[in-house]
Amino acid sequence: MKDENIRRRMIEVLAEEFELDAAEMIPEATLYEDLGLDSLDAVDMVVVLEKEFGMKLTDEEALRSIRTIDDLYQFLLQLKVEQAEAA
């Protein structure tokens, strides 16, 4: 999957799962303050992203450091690269 398709699908999946307006999901939007997600939503977010992209999101420290939509996108790109290198 191309990088821009990852961004598009990430936004589509999160908008659908959490009933968010995709237009508000700009790169600098914070997951908690701007989009109103909470810690339980964060768990659900990991589950839906794992299912959508077929990746395991197991780096808890990295996950806790994610604050914005762009942080999440960069995390997914890095995970994609790591999994490609491991294959």
Tab-separated table of N, CA and C in Angstrom:
chain	number	residue	atom	x	y	z
A	1	MET	N	0.853	-1.171	0.000
A	1	MET	CA	0.000	0.000	0.000
A	1	MET	C	0.902	1.239	0.000
A	2	LYS	N	0.592	2.182	-0.861
A	2	LYS	CA	1.384	3.411	-0.938
A	2	LYS	C	1.144	4.265	0.300
A	3	ASP	N	2.147	5.091	0.616
A	3	ASP	CA	2.088	5.886	1.839
A	3	ASP	C	0.840	6.774	1.895
A	4	GLU	N	0.503	7.435	0.812
A	4	GLU	CA	-0.659	8.322	0.833
A	4	GLU	C	-1.954	7.527	1.020
A	5	ASN	N	-1.976	6.299	0.510
A	5	ASN	CA	-3.151	5.445	0.718
A	5	ASN	C	-3.273	5.049	2.187
A	6	ILE	N	-2.139	4.896	2.862
A	6	ILE	CA	-2.176	4.593	4.299
A	6	ILE	C	-2.823	5.752	5.043
A	7	ARG	N	-2.417	6.987	4.709
A	7	ARG	CA	-3.009	8.165	5.369
A	7	ARG	C	-4.518	8.222	5.109
A	8	ARG	N	-4.895	8.026	3.851
A	8	ARG	CA	-6.311	8.118	3.493
A	8	ARG	C	-7.128	7.049	4.227
A	9	ARG	N	-6.653	5.799	4.211
A	9	ARG	CA	-7.387	4.712	4.868
A	9	ARG	C	-7.419	4.898	6.394
A	10	MET	N	-6.307	5.390	6.954
A	10	MET	CA	-6.260	5.633	8.399
A	10	MET	C	-7.361	6.628	8.788
A	11	ILE	N	-7.472	7.704	8.041
A	11	ILE	CA	-8.488	8.713	8.339
A	11	ILE	C	-9.884	8.153	8.128
A	12	GLU	N	-10.089	7.424	7.044
A	12	GLU	CA	-11.413	6.847	6.773
A	12	GLU	C	-11.834	5.882	7.882
A	13	VAL	N	-10.915	5.031	8.294
A	13	VAL	CA	-11.226	4.034	9.325
A	13	VAL	C	-11.528	4.701	10.663
A	14	LEU	N	-10.696	5.679	11.041
A	14	LEU	CA	-10.914	6.358	12.319
A	14	LEU	C	-12.194	7.198	12.288
A	15	ALA	N	-12.460	7.849	11.164
A	15	ALA	CA	-13.689	8.645	11.046
A	15	ALA	C	-14.916	7.756	11.197
A	16	GLU	N	-14.875	6.598	10.570
A	16	GLU	CA	-16.007	5.674	10.654
A	16	GLU	C	-16.135	5.082	12.057
A	17	GLU	N	-15.041	4.628	12.627
A	17	GLU	CA	-15.079	3.964	13.937
A	17	GLU	C	-15.543	4.899	15.054
A	18	PHE	N	-15.067	6.144	15.005
A	18	PHE	CA	-15.345	7.070	16.109
A	18	PHE	C	-16.317	8.186	15.720
A	19	GLU	N	-16.944	8.033	14.549
A	19	GLU	CA	-17.932	9.001	14.075
A	19	GLU	C	-17.351	10.415	14.089
A	20	LEU	N	-16.156	10.537	13.502
A	20	LEU	CA	-15.466	11.825	13.418
A	20	LEU	C	-15.638	12.416	12.039
A	21	ASP	N	-15.496	13.732	11.943
A	21	ASP	CA	-15.518	14.421	10.661
A	21	ASP	C	-14.113	14.337	10.060
A	22	ALA	N	-13.987	13.670	8.938
A	22	ALA	CA	-12.673	13.480	8.308
A	22	ALA	C	-11.998	14.820	8.013
A	23	ALA	N	-12.787	15.868	7.770
A	23	ALA	CA	-12.217	17.185	7.471
A	23	ALA	C	-11.485	17.770	8.676
A	24	GLU	N	-11.858	17.352	9.882
A	24	GLU	CA	-11.201	17.839	11.104
A	24	GLU	C	-9.929	17.054	11.422
A	25	MET	N	-9.702	15.981	10.702
A	25	MET	CA	-8.565	15.112	10.994
A	25	MET	C	-7.334	15.565	10.204
A	26	ILE	N	-6.953	16.795	10.455
A	26	ILE	CA	-5.766	17.367	9.829
A	26	ILE	C	-4.525	16.848	10.557
A	27	PRO	N	-3.350	16.916	9.922
A	27	PRO	CA	-2.151	16.332	10.532
A	27	PRO	C	-1.867	16.804	11.948
A	28	GLU	N	-2.110	18.071	12.246
A	28	GLU	CA	-1.784	18.584	13.576
A	28	GLU	C	-2.911	18.409	14.598
A	29	ALA	N	-4.019	17.822	14.204
A	29	ALA	CA	-5.136	17.590	15.143
A	29	ALA	C	-4.709	16.587	16.206
A	30	THR	N	-4.931	16.950	17.475
A	30	THR	CA	-4.584	16.030	18.557
A	30	THR	C	-5.721	15.026	18.747
A	31	LEU	N	-5.329	13.800	19.040
A	31	LEU	CA	-6.317	12.728	19.166
A	31	LEU	C	-7.252	12.969	20.339
A	32	TYR	N	-6.702	13.481	21.433
A	32	TYR	CA	-7.504	13.598	22.650
A	32	TYR	C	-8.198	14.956	22.775
A	33	GLU	N	-7.455	16.039	22.637
A	33	GLU	CA	-8.063	17.354	22.823
A	33	GLU	C	-8.920	17.766	21.619
A	34	ASP	N	-8.384	17.660	20.421
A	34	ASP	CA	-9.122	18.137	19.242
A	34	ASP	C	-10.209	17.166	18.783
A	35	LEU	N	-9.910	15.873	18.816
A	35	LEU	CA	-10.858	14.895	18.280
A	35	LEU	C	-11.713	14.236	19.362
A	36	GLY	N	-11.366	14.464	20.631
A	36	GLY	CA	-12.202	13.994	21.725
A	36	GLY	C	-12.090	12.512	22.041
A	37	LEU	N	-11.024	11.877	21.615
A	37	LEU	CA	-10.857	10.461	21.949
A	37	LEU	C	-10.386	10.331	23.395
A	38	ASP	N	-10.646	9.173	23.999
A	38	ASP	CA	-10.167	8.917	25.360
A	38	ASP	C	-9.333	7.640	25.364
A	39	SER	N	-8.927	7.210	26.546
A	39	SER	CA	-8.029	6.060	26.633
A	39	SER	C	-8.689	4.772	26.121
A	40	LEU	N	-9.975	4.619	26.337
A	40	LEU	CA	-10.666	3.437	25.807
A	40	LEU	C	-10.728	3.492	24.287
A	41	ASP	N	-10.936	4.688	23.750
A	41	ASP	CA	-10.922	4.849	22.294
A	41	ASP	C	-9.549	4.491	21.734
A	42	ALA	N	-8.487	4.808	22.483
A	42	ALA	CA	-7.131	4.497	22.021
A	42	ALA	C	-6.956	2.987	21.853
A	43	VAL	N	-7.524	2.226	22.777
A	43	VAL	CA	-7.454	0.759	22.666
A	43	VAL	C	-8.219	0.306	21.422
A	44	ASP	N	-9.418	0.844	21.238
A	44	ASP	CA	-10.203	0.500	20.050
A	44	ASP	C	-9.481	0.921	18.774
A	45	MET	N	-8.793	2.056	18.822
A	45	MET	CA	-8.054	2.547	17.655
A	45	MET	C	-6.978	1.547	17.245
A	46	VAL	N	-6.265	1.027	18.226
A	46	VAL	CA	-5.219	0.037	17.925
A	46	VAL	C	-5.842	-1.187	17.254
A	47	VAL	N	-6.962	-1.640	17.776
A	47	VAL	CA	-7.611	-2.834	17.232
A	47	VAL	C	-8.051	-2.608	15.785
A	48	VAL	N	-8.685	-1.481	15.508
A	48	VAL	CA	-9.179	-1.259	14.141
A	48	VAL	C	-8.021	-1.034	13.159
A	49	LEU	N	-6.954	-0.388	13.630
A	49	LEU	CA	-5.812	-0.177	12.734
A	49	LEU	C	-5.078	-1.491	12.464
A	50	GLU	N	-4.955	-2.330	13.480
A	50	GLU	CA	-4.335	-3.644	13.260
A	50	GLU	C	-5.140	-4.439	12.235
A	51	LYS	N	-6.438	-4.400	12.376
A	51	LYS	CA	-7.312	-5.140	11.458
A	51	LYS	C	-7.227	-4.556	10.046
A	52	GLU	N	-7.250	-3.241	9.930
A	52	GLU	CA	-7.235	-2.595	8.616
A	52	GLU	C	-5.918	-2.826	7.875
A	53	PHE	N	-4.801	-2.716	8.585
A	53	PHE	CA	-3.501	-2.764	7.924
A	53	PHE	C	-2.782	-4.097	8.089
A	54	GLY	N	-3.356	-5.017	8.836
A	54	GLY	CA	-2.739	-6.328	9.000
A	54	GLY	C	-1.400	-6.266	9.705
A	55	MET	N	-1.253	-5.301	10.616
A	55	MET	CA	-0.011	-5.134	11.365
A	55	MET	C	-0.313	-5.246	12.854
A	56	LYS	N	0.673	-5.697	13.617
A	56	LYS	CA	0.558	-5.716	15.065
A	56	LYS	C	1.164	-4.428	15.621
A	57	LEU	N	0.397	-3.697	16.390
A	57	LEU	CA	0.861	-2.449	17.000
A	57	LEU	C	1.197	-2.760	18.450
A	58	THR	N	2.400	-3.239	18.681
A	58	THR	CA	2.766	-3.742	20.008
A	58	THR	C	3.729	-2.852	20.773
A	59	ASP	N	4.269	-1.821	20.140
A	59	ASP	CA	5.234	-0.946	20.810
A	59	ASP	C	4.460	0.048	21.683
A	60	GLU	N	4.202	-0.356	22.941
A	60	GLU	CA	3.364	0.464	23.823
A	60	GLU	C	3.961	1.837	24.087
A	61	GLU	N	5.281	1.907	24.215
A	61	GLU	CA	5.908	3.206	24.456
A	61	GLU	C	5.668	4.149	23.282
A	62	ALA	N	5.834	3.634	22.076
A	62	ALA	CA	5.606	4.456	20.880
A	62	ALA	C	4.141	4.851	20.785
A	63	LEU	N	3.250	3.921	21.103
A	63	LEU	CA	1.820	4.225	21.039
A	63	LEU	C	1.445	5.323	22.026
A	64	ARG	N	2.037	5.283	23.223
A	64	ARG	CA	1.722	6.302	24.235
A	64	ARG	C	2.232	7.677	23.833
A	65	SER	N	3.242	7.727	22.973
A	65	SER	CA	3.807	9.011	22.564
A	65	SER	C	3.018	9.663	21.422
A	66	ILE	N	2.076	8.952	20.847
A	66	ILE	CA	1.292	9.491	19.736
A	66	ILE	C	0.301	10.518	20.261
A	67	ARG	N	0.392	11.723	19.745
A	67	ARG	CA	-0.503	12.802	20.170
A	67	ARG	C	-1.376	13.331	19.035
A	68	THR	N	-0.856	13.291	17.812
A	68	THR	CA	-1.581	13.913	16.698
A	68	THR	C	-1.852	12.892	15.590
A	69	ILE	N	-2.678	13.292	14.653
A	69	ILE	CA	-2.942	12.459	13.475
A	69	ILE	C	-1.640	12.194	12.726
A	70	ASP	N	-0.790	13.211	12.618
A	70	ASP	CA	0.479	13.006	11.910
A	70	ASP	C	1.394	12.055	12.682
A	71	ASP	N	1.411	12.131	14.018
A	71	ASP	CA	2.184	11.175	14.820
A	71	ASP	C	1.744	9.746	14.491
A	72	LEU	N	0.444	9.551	14.429
A	72	LEU	CA	-0.096	8.216	14.161
A	72	LEU	C	0.292	7.761	12.756
A	73	TYR	N	0.182	8.669	11.804
A	73	TYR	CA	0.559	8.349	10.422
A	73	TYR	C	2.041	7.985	10.336
A	74	GLN	N	2.897	8.767	10.977
A	74	GLN	CA	4.333	8.477	10.957
A	74	GLN	C	4.625	7.134	11.634
A	75	PHE	N	3.914	6.826	12.695
A	75	PHE	CA	4.067	5.546	13.384
A	75	PHE	C	3.711	4.395	12.445
A	76	LEU	N	2.608	4.528	11.717
A	76	LEU	CA	2.204	3.467	10.791
A	76	LEU	C	3.218	3.306	9.660
A	77	LEU	N	3.750	4.422	9.160
A	77	LEU	CA	4.765	4.334	8.098
A	77	LEU	C	6.011	3.620	8.605
A	78	GLN	N	6.455	3.971	9.815
A	78	GLN	CA	7.638	3.339	10.389
A	78	GLN	C	7.410	1.846	10.580
A	79	LEU	N	6.243	1.490	11.046
A	79	LEU	CA	5.919	0.073	11.245
A	79	LEU	C	5.899	-0.669	9.917
A	80	LYS	N	5.394	-0.016	8.880
A	80	LYS	CA	5.370	-0.622	7.543
A	80	LYS	C	6.799	-0.916	7.084
A	81	VAL	N	7.708	0.040	7.271
A	81	VAL	CA	9.107	-0.134	6.872
A	81	VAL	C	9.749	-1.264	7.670
A	82	GLU	N	9.523	-1.268	8.982
A	82	GLU	CA	10.115	-2.311	9.829
A	82	GLU	C	9.626	-3.698	9.437
A	83	GLN	N	8.341	-3.805	9.134
A	83	GLN	CA	7.807	-5.116	8.770
A	83	GLN	C	8.298	-5.548	7.394
A	84	ALA	N	8.495	-4.593	6.485
A	84	ALA	CA	9.030	-4.931	5.157
A	84	ALA	C	10.472	-5.418	5.282
A	85	GLU	N	11.244	-4.786	6.162
A	85	GLU	CA	12.636	-5.186	6.356
A	85	GLU	C	12.736	-6.557	7.026
A	86	ALA	N	11.775	-6.866	7.893
A	86	ALA	CA	11.793	-8.148	8.604
A	86	ALA	C	11.348	-9.304	7.712
A	87	ALA	N	10.629	-8.980	6.651
A	87	ALA	CA	10.094	-10.042	5.765
A	87	ALA	C	11.168	-10.623	4.853
